[in-house]
Short mmCIF file of C-alpha atoms and ligand atoms in Angstrom, two decimals:
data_model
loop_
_atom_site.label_atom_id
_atom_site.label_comp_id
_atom_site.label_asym_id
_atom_site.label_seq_id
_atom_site.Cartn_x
_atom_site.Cartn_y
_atom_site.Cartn_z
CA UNK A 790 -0.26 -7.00 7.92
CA UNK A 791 -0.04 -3.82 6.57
CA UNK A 792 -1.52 -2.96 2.63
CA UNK A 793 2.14 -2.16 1.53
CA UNK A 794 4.40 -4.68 3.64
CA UNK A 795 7.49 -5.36 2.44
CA UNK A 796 7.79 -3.15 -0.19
CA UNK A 797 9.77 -0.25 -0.28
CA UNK A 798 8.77 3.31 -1.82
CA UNK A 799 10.70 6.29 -2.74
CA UNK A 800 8.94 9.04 -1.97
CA UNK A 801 9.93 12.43 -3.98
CA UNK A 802 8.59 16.21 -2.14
CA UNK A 803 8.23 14.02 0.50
CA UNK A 804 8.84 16.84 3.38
CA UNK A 805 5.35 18.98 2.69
CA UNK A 806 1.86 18.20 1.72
CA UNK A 807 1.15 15.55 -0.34
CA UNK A 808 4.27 14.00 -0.47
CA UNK A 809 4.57 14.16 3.73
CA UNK A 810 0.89 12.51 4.30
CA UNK A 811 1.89 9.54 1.42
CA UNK A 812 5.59 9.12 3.43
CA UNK A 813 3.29 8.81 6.56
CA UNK A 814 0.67 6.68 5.40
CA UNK A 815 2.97 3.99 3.11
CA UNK A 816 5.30 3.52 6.25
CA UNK A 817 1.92 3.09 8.26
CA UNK A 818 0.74 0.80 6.16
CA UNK A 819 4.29 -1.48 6.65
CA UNK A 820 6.23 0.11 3.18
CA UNK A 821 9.97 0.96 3.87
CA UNK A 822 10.26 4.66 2.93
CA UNK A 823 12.80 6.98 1.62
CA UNK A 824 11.95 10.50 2.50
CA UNK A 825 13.40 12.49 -0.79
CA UNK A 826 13.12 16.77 -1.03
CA UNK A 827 14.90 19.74 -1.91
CA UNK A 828 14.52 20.48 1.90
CA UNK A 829 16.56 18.07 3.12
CA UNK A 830 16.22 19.36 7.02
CA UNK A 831 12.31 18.38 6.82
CA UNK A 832 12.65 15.18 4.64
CA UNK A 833 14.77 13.88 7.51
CA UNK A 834 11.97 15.04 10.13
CA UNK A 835 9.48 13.36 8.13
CA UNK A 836 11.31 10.25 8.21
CA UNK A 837 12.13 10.46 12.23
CA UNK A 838 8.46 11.45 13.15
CA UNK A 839 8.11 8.12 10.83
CA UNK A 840 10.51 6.09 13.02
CA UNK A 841 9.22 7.58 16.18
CA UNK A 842 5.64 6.27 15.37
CA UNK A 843 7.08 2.53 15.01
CA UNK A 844 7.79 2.65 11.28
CA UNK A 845 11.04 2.60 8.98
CA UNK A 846 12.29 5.51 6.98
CA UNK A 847 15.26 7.80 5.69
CA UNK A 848 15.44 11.15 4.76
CA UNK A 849 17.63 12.76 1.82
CA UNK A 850 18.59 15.26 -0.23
CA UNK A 851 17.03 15.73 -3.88
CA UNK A 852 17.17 18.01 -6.49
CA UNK A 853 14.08 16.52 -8.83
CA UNK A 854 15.85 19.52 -11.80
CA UNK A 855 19.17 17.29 -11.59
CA UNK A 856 18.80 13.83 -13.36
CA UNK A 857 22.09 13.03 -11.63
CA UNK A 858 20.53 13.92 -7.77
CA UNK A 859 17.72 12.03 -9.18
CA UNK A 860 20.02 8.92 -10.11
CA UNK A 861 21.32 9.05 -6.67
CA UNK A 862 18.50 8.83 -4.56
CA UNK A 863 17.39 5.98 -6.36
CA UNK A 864 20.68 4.35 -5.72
CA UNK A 865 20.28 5.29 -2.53
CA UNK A 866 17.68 3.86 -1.54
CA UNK A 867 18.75 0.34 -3.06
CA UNK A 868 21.51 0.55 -1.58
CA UNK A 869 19.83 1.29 1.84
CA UNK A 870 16.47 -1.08 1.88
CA UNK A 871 17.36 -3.67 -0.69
CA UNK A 872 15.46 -2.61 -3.53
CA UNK A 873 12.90 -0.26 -4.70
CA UNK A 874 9.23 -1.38 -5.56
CA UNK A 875 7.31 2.11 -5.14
CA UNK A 876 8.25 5.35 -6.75
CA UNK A 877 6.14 8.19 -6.10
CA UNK A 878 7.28 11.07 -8.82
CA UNK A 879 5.21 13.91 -6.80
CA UNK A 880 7.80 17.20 -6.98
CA UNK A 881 6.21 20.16 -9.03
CA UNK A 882 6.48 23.36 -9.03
CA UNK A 883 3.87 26.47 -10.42
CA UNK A 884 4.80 30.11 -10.37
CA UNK A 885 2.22 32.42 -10.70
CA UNK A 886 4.57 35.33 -11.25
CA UNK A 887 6.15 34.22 -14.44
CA UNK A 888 4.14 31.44 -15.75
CA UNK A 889 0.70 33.13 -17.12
CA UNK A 890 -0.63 33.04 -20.41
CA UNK A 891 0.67 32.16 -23.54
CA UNK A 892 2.07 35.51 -24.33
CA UNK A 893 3.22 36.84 -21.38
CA UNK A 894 4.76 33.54 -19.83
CA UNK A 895 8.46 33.92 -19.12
CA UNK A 896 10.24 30.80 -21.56
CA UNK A 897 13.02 30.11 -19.20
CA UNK A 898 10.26 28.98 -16.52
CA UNK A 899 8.40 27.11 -19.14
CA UNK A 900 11.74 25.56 -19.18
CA UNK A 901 12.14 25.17 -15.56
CA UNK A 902 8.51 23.68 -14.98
CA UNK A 903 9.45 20.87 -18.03
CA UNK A 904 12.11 19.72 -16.04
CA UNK A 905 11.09 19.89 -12.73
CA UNK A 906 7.51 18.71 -13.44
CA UNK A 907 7.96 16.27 -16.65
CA UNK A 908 11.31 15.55 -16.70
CA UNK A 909 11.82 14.78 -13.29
CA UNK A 910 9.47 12.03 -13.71
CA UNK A 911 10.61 10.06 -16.45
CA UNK A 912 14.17 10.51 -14.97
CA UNK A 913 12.94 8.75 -11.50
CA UNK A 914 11.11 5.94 -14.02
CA UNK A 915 14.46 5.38 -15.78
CA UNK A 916 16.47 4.40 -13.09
CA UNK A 917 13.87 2.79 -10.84
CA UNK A 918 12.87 0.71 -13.57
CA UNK A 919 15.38 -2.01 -13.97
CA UNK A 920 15.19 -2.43 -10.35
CA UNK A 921 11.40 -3.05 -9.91
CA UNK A 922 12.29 -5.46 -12.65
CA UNK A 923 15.49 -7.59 -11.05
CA UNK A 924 12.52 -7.28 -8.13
CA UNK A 925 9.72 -9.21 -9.88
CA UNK A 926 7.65 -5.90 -10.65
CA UNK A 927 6.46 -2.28 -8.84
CA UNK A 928 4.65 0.36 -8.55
CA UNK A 929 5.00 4.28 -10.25
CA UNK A 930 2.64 6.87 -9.26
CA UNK A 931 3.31 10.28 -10.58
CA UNK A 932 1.18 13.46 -8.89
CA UNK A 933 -0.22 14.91 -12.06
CA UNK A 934 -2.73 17.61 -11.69
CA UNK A 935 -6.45 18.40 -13.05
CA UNK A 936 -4.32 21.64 -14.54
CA UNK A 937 -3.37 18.89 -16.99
CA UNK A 938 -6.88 18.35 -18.43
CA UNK A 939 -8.50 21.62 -18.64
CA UNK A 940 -7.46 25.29 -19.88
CA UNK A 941 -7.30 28.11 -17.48
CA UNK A 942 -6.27 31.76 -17.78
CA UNK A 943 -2.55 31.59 -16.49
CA UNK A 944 -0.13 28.92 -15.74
CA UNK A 945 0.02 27.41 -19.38
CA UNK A 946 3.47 25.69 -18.53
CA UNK A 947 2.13 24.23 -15.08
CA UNK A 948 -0.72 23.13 -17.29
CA UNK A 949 1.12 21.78 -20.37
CA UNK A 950 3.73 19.78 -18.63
CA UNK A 951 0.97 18.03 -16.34
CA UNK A 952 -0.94 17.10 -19.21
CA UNK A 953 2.44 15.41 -20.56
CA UNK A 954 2.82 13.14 -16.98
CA UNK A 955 -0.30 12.27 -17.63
CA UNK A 956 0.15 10.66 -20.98
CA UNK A 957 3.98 9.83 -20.42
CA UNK A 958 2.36 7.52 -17.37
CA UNK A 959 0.49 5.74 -20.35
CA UNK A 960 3.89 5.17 -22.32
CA UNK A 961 5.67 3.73 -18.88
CA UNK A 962 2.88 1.38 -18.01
CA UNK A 963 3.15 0.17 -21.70
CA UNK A 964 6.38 -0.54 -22.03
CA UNK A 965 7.23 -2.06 -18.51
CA UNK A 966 3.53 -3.62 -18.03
CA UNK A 967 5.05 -7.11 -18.80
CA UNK A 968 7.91 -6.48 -16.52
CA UNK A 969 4.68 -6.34 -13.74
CA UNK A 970 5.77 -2.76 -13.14
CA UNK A 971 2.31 -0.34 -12.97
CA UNK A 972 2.30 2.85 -14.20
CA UNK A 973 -0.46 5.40 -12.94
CA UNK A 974 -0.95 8.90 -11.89
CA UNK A 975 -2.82 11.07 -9.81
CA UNK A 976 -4.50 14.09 -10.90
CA UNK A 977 -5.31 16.18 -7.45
CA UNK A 978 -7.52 19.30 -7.91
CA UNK A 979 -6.86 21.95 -5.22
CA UNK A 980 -5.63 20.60 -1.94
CA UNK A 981 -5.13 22.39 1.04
CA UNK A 982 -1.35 21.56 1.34
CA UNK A 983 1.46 24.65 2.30
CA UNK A 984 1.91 25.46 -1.44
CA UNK A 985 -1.90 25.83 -2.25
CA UNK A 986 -2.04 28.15 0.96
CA UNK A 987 1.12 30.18 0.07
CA UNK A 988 -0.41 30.52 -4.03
CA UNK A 989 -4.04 31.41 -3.20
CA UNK A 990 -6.15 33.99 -2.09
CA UNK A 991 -8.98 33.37 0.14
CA UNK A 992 -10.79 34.65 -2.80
CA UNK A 993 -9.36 32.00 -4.93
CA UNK A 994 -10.38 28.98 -2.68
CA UNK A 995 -13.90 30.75 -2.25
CA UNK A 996 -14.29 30.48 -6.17
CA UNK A 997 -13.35 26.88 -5.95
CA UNK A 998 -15.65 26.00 -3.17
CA UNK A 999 -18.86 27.24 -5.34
CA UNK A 1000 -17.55 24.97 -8.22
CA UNK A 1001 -16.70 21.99 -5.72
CA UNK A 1002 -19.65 19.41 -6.13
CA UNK A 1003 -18.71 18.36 -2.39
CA UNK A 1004 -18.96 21.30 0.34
CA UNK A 1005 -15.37 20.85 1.05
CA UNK A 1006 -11.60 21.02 0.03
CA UNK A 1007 -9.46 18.50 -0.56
CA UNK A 1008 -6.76 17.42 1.94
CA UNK A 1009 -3.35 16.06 1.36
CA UNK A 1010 -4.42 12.39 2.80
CA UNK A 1011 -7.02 12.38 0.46
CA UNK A 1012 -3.90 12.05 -2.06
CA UNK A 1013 -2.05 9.87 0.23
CA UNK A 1014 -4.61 7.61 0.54
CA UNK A 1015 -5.18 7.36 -3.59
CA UNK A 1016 -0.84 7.06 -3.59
CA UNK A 1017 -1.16 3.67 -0.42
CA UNK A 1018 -4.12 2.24 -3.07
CA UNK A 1019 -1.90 2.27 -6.23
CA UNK A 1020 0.94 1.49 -4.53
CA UNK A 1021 -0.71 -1.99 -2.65
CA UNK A 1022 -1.80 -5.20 -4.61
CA UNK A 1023 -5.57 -3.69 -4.23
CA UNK A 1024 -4.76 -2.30 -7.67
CA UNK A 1025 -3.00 -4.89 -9.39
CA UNK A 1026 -4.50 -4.81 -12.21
CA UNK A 1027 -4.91 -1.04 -12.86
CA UNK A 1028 -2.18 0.67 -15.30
CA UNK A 1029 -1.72 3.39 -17.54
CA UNK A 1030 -4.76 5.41 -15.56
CA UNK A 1031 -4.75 8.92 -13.72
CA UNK A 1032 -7.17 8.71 -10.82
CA UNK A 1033 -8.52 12.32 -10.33
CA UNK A 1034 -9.37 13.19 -6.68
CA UNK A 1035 -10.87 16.67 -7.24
CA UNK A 1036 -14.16 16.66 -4.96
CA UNK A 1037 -16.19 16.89 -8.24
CA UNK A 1038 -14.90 20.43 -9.59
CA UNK A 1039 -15.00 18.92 -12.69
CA UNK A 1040 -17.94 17.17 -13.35
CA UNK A 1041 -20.32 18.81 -13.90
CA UNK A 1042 -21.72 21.10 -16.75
CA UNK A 1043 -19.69 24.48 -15.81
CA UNK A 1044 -22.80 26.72 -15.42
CA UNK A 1045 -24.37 23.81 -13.23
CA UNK A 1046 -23.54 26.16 -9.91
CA UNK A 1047 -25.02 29.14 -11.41
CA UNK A 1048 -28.20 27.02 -12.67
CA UNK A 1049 -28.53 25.87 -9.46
CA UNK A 1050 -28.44 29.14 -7.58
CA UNK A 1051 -31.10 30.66 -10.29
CA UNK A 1052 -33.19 27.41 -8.81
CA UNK A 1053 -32.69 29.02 -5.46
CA UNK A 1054 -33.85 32.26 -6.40
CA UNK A 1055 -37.51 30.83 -7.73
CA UNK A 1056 -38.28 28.74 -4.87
CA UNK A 1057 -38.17 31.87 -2.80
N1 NAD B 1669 -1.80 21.29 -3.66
C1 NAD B 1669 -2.55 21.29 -4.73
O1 NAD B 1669 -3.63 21.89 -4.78
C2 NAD B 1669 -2.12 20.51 -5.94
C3 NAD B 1669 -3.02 20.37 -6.99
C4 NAD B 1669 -2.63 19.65 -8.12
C5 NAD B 1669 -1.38 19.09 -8.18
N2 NAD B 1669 -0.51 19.25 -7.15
C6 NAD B 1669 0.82 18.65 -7.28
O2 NAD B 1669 1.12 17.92 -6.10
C7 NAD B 1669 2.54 17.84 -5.95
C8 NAD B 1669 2.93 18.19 -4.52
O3 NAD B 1669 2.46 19.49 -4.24
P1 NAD B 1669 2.13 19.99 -2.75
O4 NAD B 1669 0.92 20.83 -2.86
O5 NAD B 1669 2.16 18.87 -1.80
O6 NAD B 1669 3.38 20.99 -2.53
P2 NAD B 1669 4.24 21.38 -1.25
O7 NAD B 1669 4.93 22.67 -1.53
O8 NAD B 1669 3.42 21.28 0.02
O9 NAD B 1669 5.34 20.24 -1.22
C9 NAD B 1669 6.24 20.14 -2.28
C10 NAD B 1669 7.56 19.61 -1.75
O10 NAD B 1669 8.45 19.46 -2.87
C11 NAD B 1669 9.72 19.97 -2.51
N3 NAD B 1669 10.40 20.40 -3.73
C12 NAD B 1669 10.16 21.47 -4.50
N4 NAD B 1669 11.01 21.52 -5.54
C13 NAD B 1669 11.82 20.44 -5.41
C14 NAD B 1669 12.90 19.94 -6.16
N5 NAD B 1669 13.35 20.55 -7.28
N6 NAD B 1669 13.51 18.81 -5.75
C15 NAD B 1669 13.08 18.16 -4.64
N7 NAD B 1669 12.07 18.60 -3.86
C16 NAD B 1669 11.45 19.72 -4.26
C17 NAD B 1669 9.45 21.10 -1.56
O11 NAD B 1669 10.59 21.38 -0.74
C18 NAD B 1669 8.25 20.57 -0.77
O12 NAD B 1669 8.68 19.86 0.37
C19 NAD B 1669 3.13 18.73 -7.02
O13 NAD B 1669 3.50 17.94 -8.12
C20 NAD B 1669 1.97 19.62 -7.41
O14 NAD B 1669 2.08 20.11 -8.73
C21 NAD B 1669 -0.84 19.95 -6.03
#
């Protein structure tokens, strides 16, 4: 029996990255799963490489910047499967073009990234809730972002409207906790998926592999794995949280690195 039988997830972004690998790894692990992106060609490959491999999935169109293409896929995919018991809120978007620092940031993409990134996700709550209700209970699991806990030097709106899924998943989990329906987020640091390749330098990974406490990057199964956890009854009792998967970027005193390689120097 697989960790997610039976239920049946909604998967937003699901055609790239992290949203492909938790599509994969749900339906692996026996979840019915509805394969939702603005690229609606590779949503529906997604969910037929699914099929292929013995599983059970759609693909479908979804515009997470349009509450009513939002409305619909959740419709959908009652209408389809029953029911919905899963809903992974992972679309966002960054620009690095227009969304820098606080003076030079362009407003209407501050705009955009609210939407897209916050609104998107208490949109997908609203109309999957009453369902996981009528259900007996579920699961939400929004794809925050360590942007949303720390400052950096551009992408203030990517940063600012992670931070608010990340308290906005507190809110959900406690006003539907007695409904059983969870509430939790993930807050990935930088994973290797097509958008972090397409955004970054080789010179910008490099600078995050010397501030990594593990000697690797993160992978987009390392998300999909943390997505099948707080989707299953392993975590039945965890709500309100944001799990950050970030290979230790984060932990440590900031000049720790530097420390350390100053260590290196007077052993030799
Ligand atoms: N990759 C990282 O390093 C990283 C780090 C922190 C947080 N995240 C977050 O993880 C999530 C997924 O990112 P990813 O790296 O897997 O990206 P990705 O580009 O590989 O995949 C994103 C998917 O979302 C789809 N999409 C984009 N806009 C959409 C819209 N308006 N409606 C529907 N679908 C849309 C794209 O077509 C694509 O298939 C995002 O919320 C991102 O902010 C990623």
């Amino acid at each position: 029996m697989g960790r997610v039988q039976g239920k049946v997830a909604l998967v937003t972004g699901g055609a790239s990255g992290i949203g492909l690998s938790a599509a994969t790894l749900l339906a692996k692990e026996g979840a019915k799963v509805v394969v939702a992106d603005f690229n609606v060609e590779g949503a529906k490959e997604v969910a037929e490489n699914i099929n292929a491999q013995g599983g059970e999935a759609i693909g479908m169109f979804l515009d997470a910047g349009n509450e009513n293409s939002i409305k619909e896929a959740v419709e959908q995919t009652v209408q389809h499967f029953g029911t919905i018991t899963v809903l992974f809120n992972n679309v966002g978007l960054t620009n690095l073009q227009k969304d820098l620092d606080v003076v030079n940031l362009d407003l209407e993409e501050w705009d955009r990234l609210m939407n897209v990134n916050l609104k998107s996700v208490l949109v997908g709550s609203r109309y999957a809730i009453p369902h996981m209700a009528k259900a007996g209970g579920g699961s939400i699991i929004n794809t925050a972002s360590m942007a949303g806990f720390t400052g950096d030097v551009v992408r203030s709106a990517y940063g600012a409207s992670k931070a608010a899924v990340v308290n906005l998943t507190k809110y959900i989990a406690a006003q539907y906790g007695k409904d059983k329906i969870r509430c939790n987020a993930i807050a990935p640091g930088l994973i290797l998926t097509p958008a972090a390749k397409r955004n970054m330098s080789q010179q910008v990974l490099d600078i995050f592999a010397k501030y990594n406490a593990l000697p690797y990057h993160g992978e987009a199964d390392d998300i999909g794995y943390t997505a099948v956890f707080l989707a299953s009854e392993e975590s039945k009792f965890i709500t309100g949280q944001t799990i950050q998967v970030e290979g230790g970027h984060y932990i440590a005193n900031p000049s720790a690195p530097d420390f350390m390689e100053l260590m290196r120097q007077a052993q030799k």
